[in-house]
Amino acid sequence: MLAKRIITGIVGGALTIFVIYEGNWLFFIMMTLLALLGWYEYSTLVRKLNAKLADKFGAVWLLCFFGAYWYGCLKVMMLLAIILLAWLLLRTVFFHRLVTPSDSAYTLYGLLYIGTGFFAMLALRNGMVASDMTGAFGSVMLEPARFFMFLLVFSTWASDTFAFATGKCLGQNKLCPSISPGKTREGAIGGFLGTLLIALIFSLIFEFSVIHALAIGIIIAVMAPLGDLVESILKRVCQVKDSGMLIPGHGGVLDRFDSLIFTAPAVYVYLVLIS
């Protein structure tokens, strides 16, 4: 099991690095596909609670929303947002004997949870916000959009890896035993410090502002474990161990990307605010 997990991690990591570096349509396809797979996993989980999700509508909506962004149709994106809210509310009227407000709430929760995370990564890699930060760089080794995506991914991975390693070696005090019994306070501290270390290393190698790098590192160090806990409570409520079995040794898409789903929007907002 461990060998399978390591091999899958190496192959998946290499593929992720390649797709991030190439960007463009390849990254768009990857983010859209991951969002759809994540939505499928979420729908499968929530059905265990007897919730009647608008699963097909949600999949089509995600595909249209990502496509509208990719082609720069901001008015279409706004229209899609209105359609989403209108349909989720009106389906409780049209199908009131079958659909309750809580069913629509589960649908909205899932689309916001999954769609926001993967959309933020797409916007960060292909948007203009990174270009506005060019002045914070002293080196041209890596273009800003690539740099921020690599900083986001490696720092988030560092949070998970350092937390796991520190927890295994030094963990004694449980962090949230009722949600995730395996997590410890010592592991959380190790993950926090490891994330800051990786962010600092990135800033020094690519001559990026140390202040901004550490600020982003702190954001990731805080948001990554929160994203992990959000998925943990979802699985606990649905009484499952993994969100899926797509990734050998790692579970499903939500199991692998739960932290990134939380860190990506936070980092993107930070860059928007300071750019």
Coordinates of C-alpha atoms in Angstrom, one line a residue:
M1 CA 0.0 0.0 0.0
L2 CA 2.8 2.4 0.9
A3 CA 4.7 1.6 -2.3
K4 CA 1.6 2.2 -4.4
R5 CA 1.1 5.5 -2.6
I6 CA 4.7 6.6 -3.2
I7 CA 4.7 5.6 -6.9
T8 CA 1.3 7.3 -7.5
G9 CA 2.5 10.4 -5.7
I10 CA 5.7 10.6 -7.9
V11 CA 3.8 10.1 -11.1
G12 CA 1.0 12.4 -10.2
G13 CA 3.5 15.0 -8.9
A14 CA 5.5 14.9 -12.1
L15 CA 2.4 15.2 -14.2
T16 CA 1.1 18.1 -12.2
I17 CA 4.4 20.0 -12.5
F18 CA 4.4 19.5 -16.3
V19 CA 0.8 20.7 -16.7
I20 CA 1.4 23.7 -14.5
Y21 CA 4.5 24.7 -16.4
E22 CA 2.8 24.3 -19.8
G23 CA -0.4 26.0 -18.7
N24 CA -2.8 27.2 -21.4
W25 CA -5.4 24.8 -22.6
L26 CA -3.7 21.8 -21.0
F27 CA -4.1 23.4 -17.5
F28 CA -7.7 24.4 -18.4
I29 CA -8.6 20.8 -19.3
M30 CA -6.9 19.5 -16.1
M31 CA -8.8 21.9 -13.8
T32 CA -12.1 21.4 -15.5
L33 CA -11.7 17.6 -15.4
L34 CA -10.7 17.6 -11.7
A35 CA -13.7 19.9 -10.9
L36 CA -16.1 17.5 -12.6
L37 CA -14.5 14.5 -10.9
G38 CA -14.6 16.2 -7.6
W39 CA -18.3 17.1 -8.1
Y40 CA -19.0 13.4 -9.0
E41 CA -17.3 12.3 -5.8
Y42 CA -19.2 14.9 -3.7
S43 CA -22.5 13.9 -5.3
T44 CA -21.8 10.2 -4.5
L45 CA -21.0 11.1 -0.9
V46 CA -24.0 13.2 -0.3
R47 CA -26.4 10.7 -1.8
K48 CA -25.6 8.6 1.3
L49 CA -27.5 11.3 3.3
N50 CA -30.5 10.8 1.0
A51 CA -30.0 14.3 -0.4
K52 CA -31.5 14.8 -3.9
L53 CA -28.8 16.9 -5.6
A54 CA -29.1 18.5 -9.0
D55 CA -26.0 16.5 -10.0
K56 CA -26.4 16.6 -13.8
F57 CA -27.3 20.3 -13.7
G58 CA -24.2 20.9 -11.4
A59 CA -21.9 19.1 -13.8
V60 CA -23.2 21.1 -16.8
W61 CA -23.0 24.3 -14.9
L62 CA -19.4 23.7 -13.9
L63 CA -18.4 22.9 -17.5
C64 CA -20.2 26.1 -18.8
F65 CA -18.8 28.3 -16.0
F66 CA -15.2 27.2 -16.6
G67 CA -15.6 27.4 -20.4
A68 CA -17.1 31.0 -20.1
Y69 CA -14.0 32.1 -18.1
W70 CA -11.6 30.5 -20.5
Y71 CA -13.1 32.3 -23.4
G72 CA -13.3 35.6 -21.4
C73 CA -17.1 35.8 -21.4
L74 CA -17.6 37.7 -18.1
K75 CA -21.2 38.5 -18.9
V76 CA -22.0 34.8 -19.5
M77 CA -20.3 34.0 -16.1
M78 CA -22.6 36.5 -14.4
L79 CA -25.6 35.0 -16.2
L80 CA -24.6 31.5 -15.1
A81 CA -24.3 32.7 -11.5
I82 CA -27.9 34.0 -11.6
I83 CA -29.2 30.9 -13.3
L84 CA -27.6 28.7 -10.6
L85 CA -29.3 30.6 -7.8
A86 CA -32.6 30.8 -9.6
W87 CA -32.7 27.2 -10.5
L88 CA -31.7 25.9 -7.0
L89 CA -34.5 28.0 -5.5
L90 CA -37.2 27.3 -8.1
R91 CA -36.6 23.5 -8.2
T92 CA -37.9 23.5 -4.6
V93 CA -41.1 25.0 -6.0
F94 CA -41.5 23.0 -9.2
F95 CA -40.6 19.7 -7.5
H96 CA -41.8 20.5 -4.0
R97 CA -43.0 17.0 -3.4
L98 CA -39.5 15.5 -4.1
V99 CA -37.0 18.3 -3.5
T100 CA -36.5 20.2 -0.2
P101 CA -34.6 23.4 0.4
S102 CA -31.9 21.4 2.1
D103 CA -31.4 19.4 -1.1
S104 CA -30.7 22.6 -3.0
A105 CA -28.5 23.8 -0.1
Y106 CA -26.3 20.6 -0.5
T107 CA -26.0 21.3 -4.2
L108 CA -25.0 24.9 -3.7
Y109 CA -22.5 23.9 -0.9
G110 CA -20.8 21.4 -3.3
L111 CA -20.6 23.7 -6.2
L112 CA -19.1 26.5 -4.1
Y113 CA -16.7 24.1 -2.3
I114 CA -15.4 22.4 -5.4
G115 CA -15.9 25.0 -8.1
T116 CA -14.3 27.9 -6.2
G117 CA -11.2 25.9 -5.4
F118 CA -10.4 24.7 -8.9
F119 CA -11.6 27.9 -10.5
A120 CA -9.1 29.9 -8.3
M121 CA -6.3 27.7 -9.6
L122 CA -7.3 28.2 -13.2
A123 CA -7.6 32.0 -12.6
L124 CA -4.2 32.1 -10.8
R125 CA -2.4 30.2 -13.6
N126 CA -4.0 31.9 -16.6
G127 CA -5.3 35.2 -15.3
M128 CA -3.8 38.7 -15.2
V129 CA -3.4 39.1 -11.4
A130 CA 0.0 37.4 -11.4
S131 CA 1.3 39.8 -14.1
D132 CA 0.6 42.7 -11.8
M133 CA 3.1 41.4 -9.3
T134 CA 6.1 41.6 -11.6
G135 CA 7.6 44.4 -9.6
A136 CA 8.0 42.0 -6.6
F137 CA 10.4 39.9 -8.5
G138 CA 14.2 40.5 -8.9
S139 CA 14.6 37.6 -11.3
V140 CA 13.1 36.5 -14.6
M141 CA 13.8 32.8 -14.0
L142 CA 10.1 32.0 -13.9
E143 CA 7.1 34.0 -15.1
P144 CA 4.8 35.2 -12.2
A145 CA 1.8 32.9 -13.1
R146 CA 4.0 29.8 -13.1
F147 CA 5.8 30.9 -9.9
F148 CA 2.6 31.5 -7.9
M149 CA 1.1 28.1 -9.0
F150 CA 4.3 26.3 -8.0
L151 CA 4.5 28.2 -4.8
L152 CA 0.9 27.4 -4.0
V153 CA 1.2 23.7 -4.9
F154 CA 4.6 23.0 -3.2
S155 CA 3.7 25.0 -0.1
T156 CA 0.4 23.1 0.3
W157 CA 2.2 19.8 -0.3
A158 CA 4.7 20.9 2.3
S159 CA 1.9 21.6 4.8
D160 CA 0.5 18.1 4.4
T161 CA 3.9 16.4 4.3
F162 CA 5.5 18.2 7.3
A163 CA 2.3 17.8 9.4
F164 CA 2.3 14.0 8.7
A165 CA 6.0 13.5 9.4
T166 CA 6.0 15.6 12.5
G167 CA 2.8 14.0 13.8
K168 CA 4.3 10.5 13.3
C169 CA 7.5 11.4 15.1
L170 CA 6.4 13.8 17.8
G171 CA 2.6 13.7 17.9
Q172 CA 1.0 13.3 21.3
N173 CA -1.9 15.8 21.6
K174 CA -4.9 15.4 19.4
L175 CA -5.9 18.4 17.3
C176 CA -9.5 17.6 16.5
P177 CA -10.2 14.0 17.6
S178 CA -13.9 14.2 16.9
I179 CA -13.3 15.1 13.3
S180 CA -9.9 13.6 12.4
P181 CA -8.4 11.4 15.1
G182 CA -5.0 11.1 13.4
K183 CA -4.1 14.8 13.4
T184 CA -2.1 16.2 16.3
R185 CA -1.2 19.7 17.5
E186 CA 2.5 18.9 17.0
G187 CA 1.8 17.9 13.4
A188 CA -0.1 21.1 12.9
I189 CA 2.9 23.1 14.2
G190 CA 5.3 21.1 12.0
G191 CA 3.1 21.7 8.9
F192 CA 3.0 25.4 9.7
L193 CA 6.7 25.8 10.0
G194 CA 7.4 23.5 7.0
T195 CA 5.1 25.6 4.8
L196 CA 6.9 28.8 5.8
L197 CA 10.2 27.2 5.1
I198 CA 9.2 26.2 1.5
A199 CA 7.8 29.7 0.9
L200 CA 11.0 31.3 2.1
I201 CA 13.1 28.9 -0.1
F202 CA 11.0 29.9 -3.1
S203 CA 11.4 33.6 -2.4
L204 CA 15.2 33.2 -2.2
I205 CA 15.6 31.0 -5.3
F206 CA 13.4 33.1 -7.6
E207 CA 14.2 36.5 -5.9
F208 CA 10.6 37.2 -5.0
S209 CA 9.6 39.5 -2.1
V210 CA 10.3 37.8 1.2
I211 CA 7.5 39.6 2.9
H212 CA 4.9 38.6 0.3
A213 CA 6.3 35.0 0.2
L214 CA 6.0 34.7 4.0
A215 CA 2.5 36.2 3.9
I216 CA 1.4 33.7 1.3
G217 CA 3.1 31.0 3.3
I218 CA 1.1 31.9 6.4
I219 CA -2.1 31.9 4.5
I220 CA -1.4 28.5 3.1
A221 CA -0.2 27.2 6.4
V222 CA -3.5 28.2 8.0
M223 CA -5.9 27.3 5.2
A224 CA -4.4 23.9 4.2
P225 CA -5.2 22.0 7.4
L226 CA -8.7 23.7 7.5
G227 CA -9.4 22.4 4.0
D228 CA -8.3 18.9 5.2
L229 CA -10.7 19.1 8.2
V230 CA -13.6 20.3 6.0
E231 CA -13.3 17.2 3.8
S232 CA -12.8 15.0 6.9
I233 CA -16.0 16.2 8.5
L234 CA -17.8 15.6 5.1
K235 CA -16.6 12.1 5.0
R236 CA -17.4 11.5 8.7
V237 CA -21.0 12.7 8.2
C238 CA -21.3 10.5 5.1
Q239 CA -19.6 7.6 7.0
V240 CA -16.9 6.8 4.4
K241 CA -13.1 6.5 4.6
D242 CA -12.2 8.0 1.2
S243 CA -14.1 10.2 -1.2
G244 CA -13.3 7.8 -4.0
M245 CA -10.8 5.3 -5.4
L246 CA -9.6 7.1 -8.5
I247 CA -6.0 7.7 -7.3
P248 CA -4.3 4.4 -6.1
G249 CA -3.1 4.8 -2.6
H250 CA -4.6 8.2 -2.1
G251 CA -8.3 7.8 -2.5
G252 CA -10.3 10.2 -4.6
V253 CA -9.8 13.7 -6.1
L254 CA -11.2 15.4 -3.0
D255 CA -8.8 13.3 -0.8
R256 CA -5.8 14.5 -2.8
F257 CA -6.9 18.1 -3.5
D258 CA -8.8 19.0 -0.3
S259 CA -6.1 21.3 1.0
L260 CA -5.5 23.0 -2.4
I261 CA -9.3 23.6 -2.8
F262 CA -9.0 25.9 0.3
T263 CA -5.5 27.4 -0.2
A264 CA -6.0 28.5 -3.9
P265 CA -8.9 30.9 -3.4
A266 CA -7.2 32.4 -0.3
V267 CA -3.9 33.0 -2.2
Y268 CA -5.7 34.4 -5.2
V269 CA -7.7 36.9 -3.0
Y270 CA -4.4 38.0 -1.4
L271 CA -2.8 38.7 -4.7
V272 CA -5.8 40.6 -5.9
L273 CA -5.8 42.8 -2.8
I274 CA -2.1 43.6 -3.1
S275 CA -1.7 43.8 -6.8

